[in-house]
Each structure stands twice: as structure tokens, then as C-alpha cells.
CSV table of N, CA and C in Angstrom, one decimal:
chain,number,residue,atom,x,y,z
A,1,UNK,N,0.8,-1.2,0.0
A,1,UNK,CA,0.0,0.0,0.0
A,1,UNK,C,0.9,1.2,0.0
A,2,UNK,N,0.6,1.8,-0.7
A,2,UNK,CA,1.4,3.5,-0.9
A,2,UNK,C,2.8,3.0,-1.1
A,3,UNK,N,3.1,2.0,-1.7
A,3,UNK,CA,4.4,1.9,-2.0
A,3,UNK,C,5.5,1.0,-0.8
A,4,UNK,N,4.6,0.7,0.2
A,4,UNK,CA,5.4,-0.2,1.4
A,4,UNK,C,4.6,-1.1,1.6
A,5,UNK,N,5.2,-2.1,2.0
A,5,UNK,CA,4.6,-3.7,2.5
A,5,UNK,C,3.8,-3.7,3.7
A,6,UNK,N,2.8,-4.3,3.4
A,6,UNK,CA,2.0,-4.6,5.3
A,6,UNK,C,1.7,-6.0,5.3
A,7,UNK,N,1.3,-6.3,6.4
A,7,UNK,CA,1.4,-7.6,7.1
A,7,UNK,C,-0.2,-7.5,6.9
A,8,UNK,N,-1.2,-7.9,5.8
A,8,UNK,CA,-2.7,-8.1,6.2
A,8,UNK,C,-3.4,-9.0,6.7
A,9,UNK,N,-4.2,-9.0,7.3
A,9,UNK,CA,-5.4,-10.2,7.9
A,9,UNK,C,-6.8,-10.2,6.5
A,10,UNK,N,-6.6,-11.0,6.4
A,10,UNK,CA,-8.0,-11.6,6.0
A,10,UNK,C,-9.1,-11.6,6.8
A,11,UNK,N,-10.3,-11.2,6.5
A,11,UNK,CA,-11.2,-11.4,7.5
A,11,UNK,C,-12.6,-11.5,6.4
A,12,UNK,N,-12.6,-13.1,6.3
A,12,UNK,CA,-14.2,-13.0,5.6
A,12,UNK,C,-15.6,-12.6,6.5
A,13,UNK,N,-15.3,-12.3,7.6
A,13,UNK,CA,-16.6,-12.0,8.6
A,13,UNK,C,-17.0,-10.3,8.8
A,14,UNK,N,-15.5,-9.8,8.0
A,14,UNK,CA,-16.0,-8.8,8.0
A,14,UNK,C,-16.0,-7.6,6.9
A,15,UNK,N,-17.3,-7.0,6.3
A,15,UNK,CA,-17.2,-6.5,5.3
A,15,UNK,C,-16.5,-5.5,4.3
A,16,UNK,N,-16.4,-4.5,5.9
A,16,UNK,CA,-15.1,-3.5,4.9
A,16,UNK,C,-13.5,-4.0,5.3
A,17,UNK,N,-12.6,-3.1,4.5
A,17,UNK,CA,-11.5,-3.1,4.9
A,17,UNK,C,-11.0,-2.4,5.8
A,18,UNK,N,-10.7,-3.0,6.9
A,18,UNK,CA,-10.0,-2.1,7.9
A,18,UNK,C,-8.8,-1.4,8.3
A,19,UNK,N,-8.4,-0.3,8.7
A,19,UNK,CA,-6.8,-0.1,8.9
A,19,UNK,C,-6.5,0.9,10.1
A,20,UNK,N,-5.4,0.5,10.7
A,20,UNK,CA,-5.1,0.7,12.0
A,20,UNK,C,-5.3,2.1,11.9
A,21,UNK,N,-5.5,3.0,13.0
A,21,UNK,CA,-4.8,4.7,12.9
A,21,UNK,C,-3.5,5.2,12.7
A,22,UNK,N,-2.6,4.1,13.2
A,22,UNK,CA,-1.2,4.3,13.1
A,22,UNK,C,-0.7,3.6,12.0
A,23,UNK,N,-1.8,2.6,11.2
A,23,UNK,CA,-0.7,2.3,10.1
A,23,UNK,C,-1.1,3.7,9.2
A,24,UNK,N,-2.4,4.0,9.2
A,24,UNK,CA,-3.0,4.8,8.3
A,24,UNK,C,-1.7,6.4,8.6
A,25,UNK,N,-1.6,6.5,9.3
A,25,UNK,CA,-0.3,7.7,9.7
A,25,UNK,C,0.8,7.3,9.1
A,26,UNK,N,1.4,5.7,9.4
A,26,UNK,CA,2.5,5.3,8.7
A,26,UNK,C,2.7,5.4,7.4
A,27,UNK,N,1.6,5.4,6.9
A,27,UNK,CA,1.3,5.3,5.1
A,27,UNK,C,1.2,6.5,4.8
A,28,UNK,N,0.5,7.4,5.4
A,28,UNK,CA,0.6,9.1,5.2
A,28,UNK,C,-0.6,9.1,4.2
A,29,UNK,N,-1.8,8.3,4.9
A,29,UNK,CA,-3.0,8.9,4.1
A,29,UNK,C,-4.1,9.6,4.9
A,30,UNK,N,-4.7,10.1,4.1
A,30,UNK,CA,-5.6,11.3,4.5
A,30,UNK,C,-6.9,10.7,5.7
A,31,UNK,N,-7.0,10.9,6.1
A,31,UNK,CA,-8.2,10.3,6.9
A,31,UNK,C,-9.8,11.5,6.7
A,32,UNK,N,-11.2,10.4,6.3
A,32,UNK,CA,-12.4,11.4,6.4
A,32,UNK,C,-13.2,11.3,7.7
A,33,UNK,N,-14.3,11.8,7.4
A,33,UNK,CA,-14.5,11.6,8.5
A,33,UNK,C,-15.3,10.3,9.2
A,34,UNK,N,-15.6,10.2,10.3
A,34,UNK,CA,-15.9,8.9,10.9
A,34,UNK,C,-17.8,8.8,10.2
A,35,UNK,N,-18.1,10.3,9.9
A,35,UNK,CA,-19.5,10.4,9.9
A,35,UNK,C,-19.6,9.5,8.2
A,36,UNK,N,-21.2,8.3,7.6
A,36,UNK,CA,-21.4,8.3,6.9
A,36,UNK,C,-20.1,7.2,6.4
A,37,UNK,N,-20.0,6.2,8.0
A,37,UNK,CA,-19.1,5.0,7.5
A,37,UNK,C,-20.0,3.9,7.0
A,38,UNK,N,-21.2,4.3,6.9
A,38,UNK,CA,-22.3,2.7,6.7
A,38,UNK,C,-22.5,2.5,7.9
A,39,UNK,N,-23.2,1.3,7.5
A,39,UNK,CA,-23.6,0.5,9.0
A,39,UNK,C,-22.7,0.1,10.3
A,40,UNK,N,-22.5,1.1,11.0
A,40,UNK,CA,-22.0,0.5,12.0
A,40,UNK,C,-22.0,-0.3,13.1
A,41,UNK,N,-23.3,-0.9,12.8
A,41,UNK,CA,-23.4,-2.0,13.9
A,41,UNK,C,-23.3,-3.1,14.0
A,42,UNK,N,-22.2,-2.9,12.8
A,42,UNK,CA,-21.2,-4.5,12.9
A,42,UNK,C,-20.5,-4.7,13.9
A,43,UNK,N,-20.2,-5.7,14.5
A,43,UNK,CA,-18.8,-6.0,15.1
A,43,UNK,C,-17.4,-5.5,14.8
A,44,UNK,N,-17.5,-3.9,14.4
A,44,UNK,CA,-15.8,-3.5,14.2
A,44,UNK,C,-15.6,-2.9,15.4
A,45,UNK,N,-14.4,-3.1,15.7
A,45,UNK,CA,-13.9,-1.8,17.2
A,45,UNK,C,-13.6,-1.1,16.9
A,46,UNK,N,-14.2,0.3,17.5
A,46,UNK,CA,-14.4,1.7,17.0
A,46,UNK,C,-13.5,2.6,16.1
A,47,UNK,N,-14.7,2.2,15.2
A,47,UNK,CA,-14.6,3.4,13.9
A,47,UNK,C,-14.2,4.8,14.2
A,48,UNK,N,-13.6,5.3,14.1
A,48,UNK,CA,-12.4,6.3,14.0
A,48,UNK,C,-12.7,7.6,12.9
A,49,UNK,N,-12.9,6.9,11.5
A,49,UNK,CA,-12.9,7.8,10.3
A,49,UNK,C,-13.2,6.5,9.0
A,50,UNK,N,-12.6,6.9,8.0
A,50,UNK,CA,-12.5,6.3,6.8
A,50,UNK,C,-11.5,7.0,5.9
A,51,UNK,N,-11.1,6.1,5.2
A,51,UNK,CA,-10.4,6.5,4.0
A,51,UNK,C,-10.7,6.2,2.5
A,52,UNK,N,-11.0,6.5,1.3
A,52,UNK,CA,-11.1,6.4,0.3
A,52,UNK,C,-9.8,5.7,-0.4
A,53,UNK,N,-10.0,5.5,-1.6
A,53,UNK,CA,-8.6,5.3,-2.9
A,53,UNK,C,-7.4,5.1,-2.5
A,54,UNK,N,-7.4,3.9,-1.8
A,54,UNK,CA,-6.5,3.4,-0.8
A,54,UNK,C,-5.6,2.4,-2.3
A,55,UNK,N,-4.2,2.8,-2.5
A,55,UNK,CA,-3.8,1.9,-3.9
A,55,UNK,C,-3.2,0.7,-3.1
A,56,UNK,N,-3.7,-0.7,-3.0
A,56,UNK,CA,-3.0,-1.8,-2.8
A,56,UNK,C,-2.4,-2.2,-4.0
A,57,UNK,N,-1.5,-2.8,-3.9
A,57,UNK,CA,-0.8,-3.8,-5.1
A,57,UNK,C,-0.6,-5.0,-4.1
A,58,UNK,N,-1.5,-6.2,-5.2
A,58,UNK,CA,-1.4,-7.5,-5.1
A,58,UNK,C,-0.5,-8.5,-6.2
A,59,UNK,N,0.6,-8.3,-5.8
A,59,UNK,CA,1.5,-8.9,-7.1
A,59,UNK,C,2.1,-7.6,-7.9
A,60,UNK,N,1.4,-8.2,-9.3
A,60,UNK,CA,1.9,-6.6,-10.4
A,60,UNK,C,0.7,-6.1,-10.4
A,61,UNK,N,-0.4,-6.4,-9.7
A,61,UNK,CA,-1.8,-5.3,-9.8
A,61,UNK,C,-2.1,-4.5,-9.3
A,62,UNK,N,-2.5,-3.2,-9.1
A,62,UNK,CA,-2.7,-2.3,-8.3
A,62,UNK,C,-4.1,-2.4,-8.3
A,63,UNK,N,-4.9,-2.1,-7.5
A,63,UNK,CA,-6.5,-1.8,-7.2
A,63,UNK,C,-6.8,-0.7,-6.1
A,64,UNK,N,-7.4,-0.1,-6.6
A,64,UNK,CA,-8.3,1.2,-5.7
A,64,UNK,C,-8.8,0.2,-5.0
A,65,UNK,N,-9.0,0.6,-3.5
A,65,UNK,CA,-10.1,0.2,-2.5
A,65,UNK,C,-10.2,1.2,-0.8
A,66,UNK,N,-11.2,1.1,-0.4
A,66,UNK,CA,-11.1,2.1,0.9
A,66,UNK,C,-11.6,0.9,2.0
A,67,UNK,N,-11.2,1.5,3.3
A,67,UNK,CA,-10.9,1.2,4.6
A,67,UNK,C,-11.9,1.9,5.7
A,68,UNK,N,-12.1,1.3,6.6
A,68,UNK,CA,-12.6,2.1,7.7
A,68,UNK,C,-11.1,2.2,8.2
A,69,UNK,N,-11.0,3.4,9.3
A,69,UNK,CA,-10.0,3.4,10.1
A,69,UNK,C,-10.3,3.1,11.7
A,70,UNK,N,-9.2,2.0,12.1
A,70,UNK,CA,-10.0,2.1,13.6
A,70,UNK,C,-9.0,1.7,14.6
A,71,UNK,N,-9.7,2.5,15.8
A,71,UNK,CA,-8.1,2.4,16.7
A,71,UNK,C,-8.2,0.9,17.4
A,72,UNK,N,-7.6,0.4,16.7
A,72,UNK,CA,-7.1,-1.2,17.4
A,72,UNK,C,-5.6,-0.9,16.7
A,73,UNK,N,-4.4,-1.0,17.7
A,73,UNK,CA,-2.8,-1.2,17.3
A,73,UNK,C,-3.0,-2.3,16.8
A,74,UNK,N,-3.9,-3.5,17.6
A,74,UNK,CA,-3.4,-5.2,17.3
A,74,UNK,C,-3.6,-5.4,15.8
A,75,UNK,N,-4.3,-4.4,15.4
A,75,UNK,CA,-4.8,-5.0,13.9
A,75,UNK,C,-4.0,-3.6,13.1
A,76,UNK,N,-3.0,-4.0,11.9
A,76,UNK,CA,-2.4,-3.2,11.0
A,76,UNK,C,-3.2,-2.8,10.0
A,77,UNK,N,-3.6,-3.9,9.0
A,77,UNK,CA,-4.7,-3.7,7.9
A,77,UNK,C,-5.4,-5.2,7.9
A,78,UNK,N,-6.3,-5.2,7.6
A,78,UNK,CA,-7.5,-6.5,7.5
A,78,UNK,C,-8.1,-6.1,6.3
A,79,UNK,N,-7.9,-7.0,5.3
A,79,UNK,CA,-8.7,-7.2,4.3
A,79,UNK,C,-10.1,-7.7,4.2
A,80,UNK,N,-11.2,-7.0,3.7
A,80,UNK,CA,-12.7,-7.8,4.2
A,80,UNK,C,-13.3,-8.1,2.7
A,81,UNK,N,-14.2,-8.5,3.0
A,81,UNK,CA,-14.7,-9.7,2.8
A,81,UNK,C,-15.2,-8.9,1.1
A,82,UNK,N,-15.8,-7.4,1.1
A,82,UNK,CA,-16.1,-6.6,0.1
A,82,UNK,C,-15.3,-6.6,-0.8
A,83,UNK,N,-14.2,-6.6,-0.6
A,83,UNK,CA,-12.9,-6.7,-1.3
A,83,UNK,C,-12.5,-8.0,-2.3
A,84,UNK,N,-12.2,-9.1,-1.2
A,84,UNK,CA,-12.1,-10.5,-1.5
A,84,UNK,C,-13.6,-10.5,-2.6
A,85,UNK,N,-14.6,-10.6,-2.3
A,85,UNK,CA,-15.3,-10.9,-3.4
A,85,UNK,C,-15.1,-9.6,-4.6
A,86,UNK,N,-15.2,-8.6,-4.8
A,86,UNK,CA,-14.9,-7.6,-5.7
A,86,UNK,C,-13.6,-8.3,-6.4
A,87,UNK,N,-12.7,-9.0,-5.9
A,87,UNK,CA,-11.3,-9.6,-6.4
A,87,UNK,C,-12.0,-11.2,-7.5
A,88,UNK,N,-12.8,-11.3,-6.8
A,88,UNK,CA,-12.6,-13.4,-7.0
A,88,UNK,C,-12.3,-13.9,-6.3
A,89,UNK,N,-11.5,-13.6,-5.2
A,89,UNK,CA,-10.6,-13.8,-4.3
A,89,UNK,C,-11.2,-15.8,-4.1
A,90,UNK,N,-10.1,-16.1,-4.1
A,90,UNK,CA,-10.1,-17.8,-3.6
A,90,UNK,C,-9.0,-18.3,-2.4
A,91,UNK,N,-9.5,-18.2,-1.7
A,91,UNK,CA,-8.6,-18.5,0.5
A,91,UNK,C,-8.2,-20.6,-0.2
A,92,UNK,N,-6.8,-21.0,-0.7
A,92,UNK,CA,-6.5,-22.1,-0.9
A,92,UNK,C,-6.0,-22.6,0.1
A,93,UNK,N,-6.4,-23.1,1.2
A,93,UNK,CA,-5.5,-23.5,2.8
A,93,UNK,C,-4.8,-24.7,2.1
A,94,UNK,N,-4.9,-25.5,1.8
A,94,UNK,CA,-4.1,-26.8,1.2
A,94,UNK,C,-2.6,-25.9,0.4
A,95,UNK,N,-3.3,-25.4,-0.2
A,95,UNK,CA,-1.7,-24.6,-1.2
A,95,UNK,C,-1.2,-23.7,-0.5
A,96,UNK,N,-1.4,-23.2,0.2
A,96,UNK,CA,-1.5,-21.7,1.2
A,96,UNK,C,-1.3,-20.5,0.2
A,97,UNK,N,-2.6,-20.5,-0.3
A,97,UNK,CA,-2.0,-18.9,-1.5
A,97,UNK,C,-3.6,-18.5,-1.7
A,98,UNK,N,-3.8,-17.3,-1.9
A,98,UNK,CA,-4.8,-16.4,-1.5
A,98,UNK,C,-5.2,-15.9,-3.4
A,99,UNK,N,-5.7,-16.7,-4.0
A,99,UNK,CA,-6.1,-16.8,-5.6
A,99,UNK,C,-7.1,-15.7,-5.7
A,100,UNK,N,-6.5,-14.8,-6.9
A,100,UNK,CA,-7.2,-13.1,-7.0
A,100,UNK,C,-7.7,-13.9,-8.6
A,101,UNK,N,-8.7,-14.6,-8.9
A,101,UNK,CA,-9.1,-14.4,-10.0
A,101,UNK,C,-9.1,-12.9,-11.4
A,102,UNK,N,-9.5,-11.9,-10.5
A,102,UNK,CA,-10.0,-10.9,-11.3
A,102,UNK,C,-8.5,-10.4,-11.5
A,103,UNK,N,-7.5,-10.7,-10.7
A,103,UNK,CA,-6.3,-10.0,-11.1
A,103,UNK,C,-5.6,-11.2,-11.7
A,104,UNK,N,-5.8,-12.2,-12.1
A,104,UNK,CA,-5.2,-13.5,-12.1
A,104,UNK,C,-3.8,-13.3,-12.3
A,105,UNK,N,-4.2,-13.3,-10.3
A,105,UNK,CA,-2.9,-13.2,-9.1
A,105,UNK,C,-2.7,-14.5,-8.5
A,106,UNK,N,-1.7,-15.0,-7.7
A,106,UNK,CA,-1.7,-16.5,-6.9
A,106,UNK,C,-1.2,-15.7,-5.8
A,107,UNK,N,-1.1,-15.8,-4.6
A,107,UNK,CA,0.1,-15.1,-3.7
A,107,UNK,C,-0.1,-16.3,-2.0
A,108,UNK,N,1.4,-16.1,-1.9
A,108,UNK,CA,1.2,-17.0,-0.4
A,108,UNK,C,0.6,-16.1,0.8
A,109,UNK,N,-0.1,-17.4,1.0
A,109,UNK,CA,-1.1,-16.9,2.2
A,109,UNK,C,-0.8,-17.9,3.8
A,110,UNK,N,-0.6,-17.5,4.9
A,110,UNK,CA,-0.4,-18.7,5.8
A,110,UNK,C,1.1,-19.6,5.5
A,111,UNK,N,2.6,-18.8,6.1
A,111,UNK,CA,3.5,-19.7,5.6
A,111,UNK,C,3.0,-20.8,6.7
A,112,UNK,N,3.8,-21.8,6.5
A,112,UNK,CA,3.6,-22.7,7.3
A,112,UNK,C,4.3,-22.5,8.8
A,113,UNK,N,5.2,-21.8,8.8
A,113,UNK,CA,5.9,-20.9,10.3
A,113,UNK,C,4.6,-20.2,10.9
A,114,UNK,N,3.6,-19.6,10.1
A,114,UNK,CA,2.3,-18.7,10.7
A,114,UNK,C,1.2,-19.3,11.3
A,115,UNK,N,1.1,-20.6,10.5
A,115,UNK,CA,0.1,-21.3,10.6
A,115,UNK,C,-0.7,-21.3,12.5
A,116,UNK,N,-2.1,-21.2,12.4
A,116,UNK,CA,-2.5,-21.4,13.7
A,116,UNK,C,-2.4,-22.5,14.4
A,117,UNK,N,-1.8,-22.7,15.6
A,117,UNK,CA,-2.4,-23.5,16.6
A,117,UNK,C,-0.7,-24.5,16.2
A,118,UNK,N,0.5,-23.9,15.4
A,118,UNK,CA,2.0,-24.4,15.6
A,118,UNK,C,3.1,-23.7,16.5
């Protein structure tokens, strides 16, 4: 994102994309306001703001997408679920690679060092 690497979480349970306050500082993007984030009575920990035209590159692709911003440190960026479908997106746990159809992207997902519950 913006030209530096982040560490993201997947989260198919949750719809938007989320990003810390401090990564969103780290990356030096603009923050709007909290008002007119959608429904917030999801299960996110508190919405903060949003951000628009957030450029990820997955591989050699770049894609516009926006974020809520929210103050949890523990979470850097989480990719949701809006996204992953918008992508094609296919979660391969046997291969461990996170299949972007729409970008016909492959990328590792889960090294086996990450894996839960090793």
C-alpha cells in the first residue's frame, strides 16, 4: 500500500476493509470523517474515520479500495470480505495462496511458520 509492504489479515466475517490509525499515519494517508461509514453495527472496534482510494498492489496489480480506520494497534490492515469478493478472491488453505481471480494473481497466504495453533 502506498508503496510499502504490510502484514494483512483476511477477514471474511468482516465487510469492509479495515486499517489501524497508526498504520493509516504510517502510510501518510488522509483520513475522512468517521461520519457516513455505513452501518456500523457491525462487530468492528471503533470506527475512527475512513479513508477512500487506498492503492493496494497484489502482485503486479494495483487496485483502488477504501478502509474504515480504527483504533485497534493489534490490527495493522484487514482485508474484508467486500474486497475479497470484488477480487474473485479464492482462501487455498491446502496450497496456502490467496487466488485473486480478477487479477489472475496466486500469492502466499499462511506460511507454514504462521500457521495457527504451531
Amino acid at each position: 500500500c502506498q508503496g510499502q509492504v504490510l502484514k494483512a489479515t483476511v477477514n471474511t466475517g468482516c465487510l469492509p476493509n479495515l486499517i489501524s490509525k497508526s498504520c493509516l499515519n504510517h502510510l501518510g494517508l488522509e483520513e475522512m470523517s468517521a461520519m457516513d461509514c455505513g452501518d456500523l453495527s457491525l462487530p468492528i472496534p471503533s470506527v475512527v474515520g475512513r479513508v477512500e482510494h487506498m492503492e493496494l498492489q497484489f502482485g503486479q496489480e494495483t487496485v483502488l479500495c477504501s478502509a474504515l480506520v480504527v483504533d485497534d494497534e493489534m490490527l495493522e490492515f484487514c482485508i474484508g470480505l467486500q474486497t475479497l469478493l470484488s477480487l474473485k478472491c479464492c482462501i487455498d488453505l491446502e496450497e496456502g495462496v490467496l487466488r485473486f481471480k480478477a487479477l489472475s494473481q496466486e500469492l502466499p497466504f499462511l506460511h507454514a511458520s504462521e500457521e495457527p495453533g504451531q
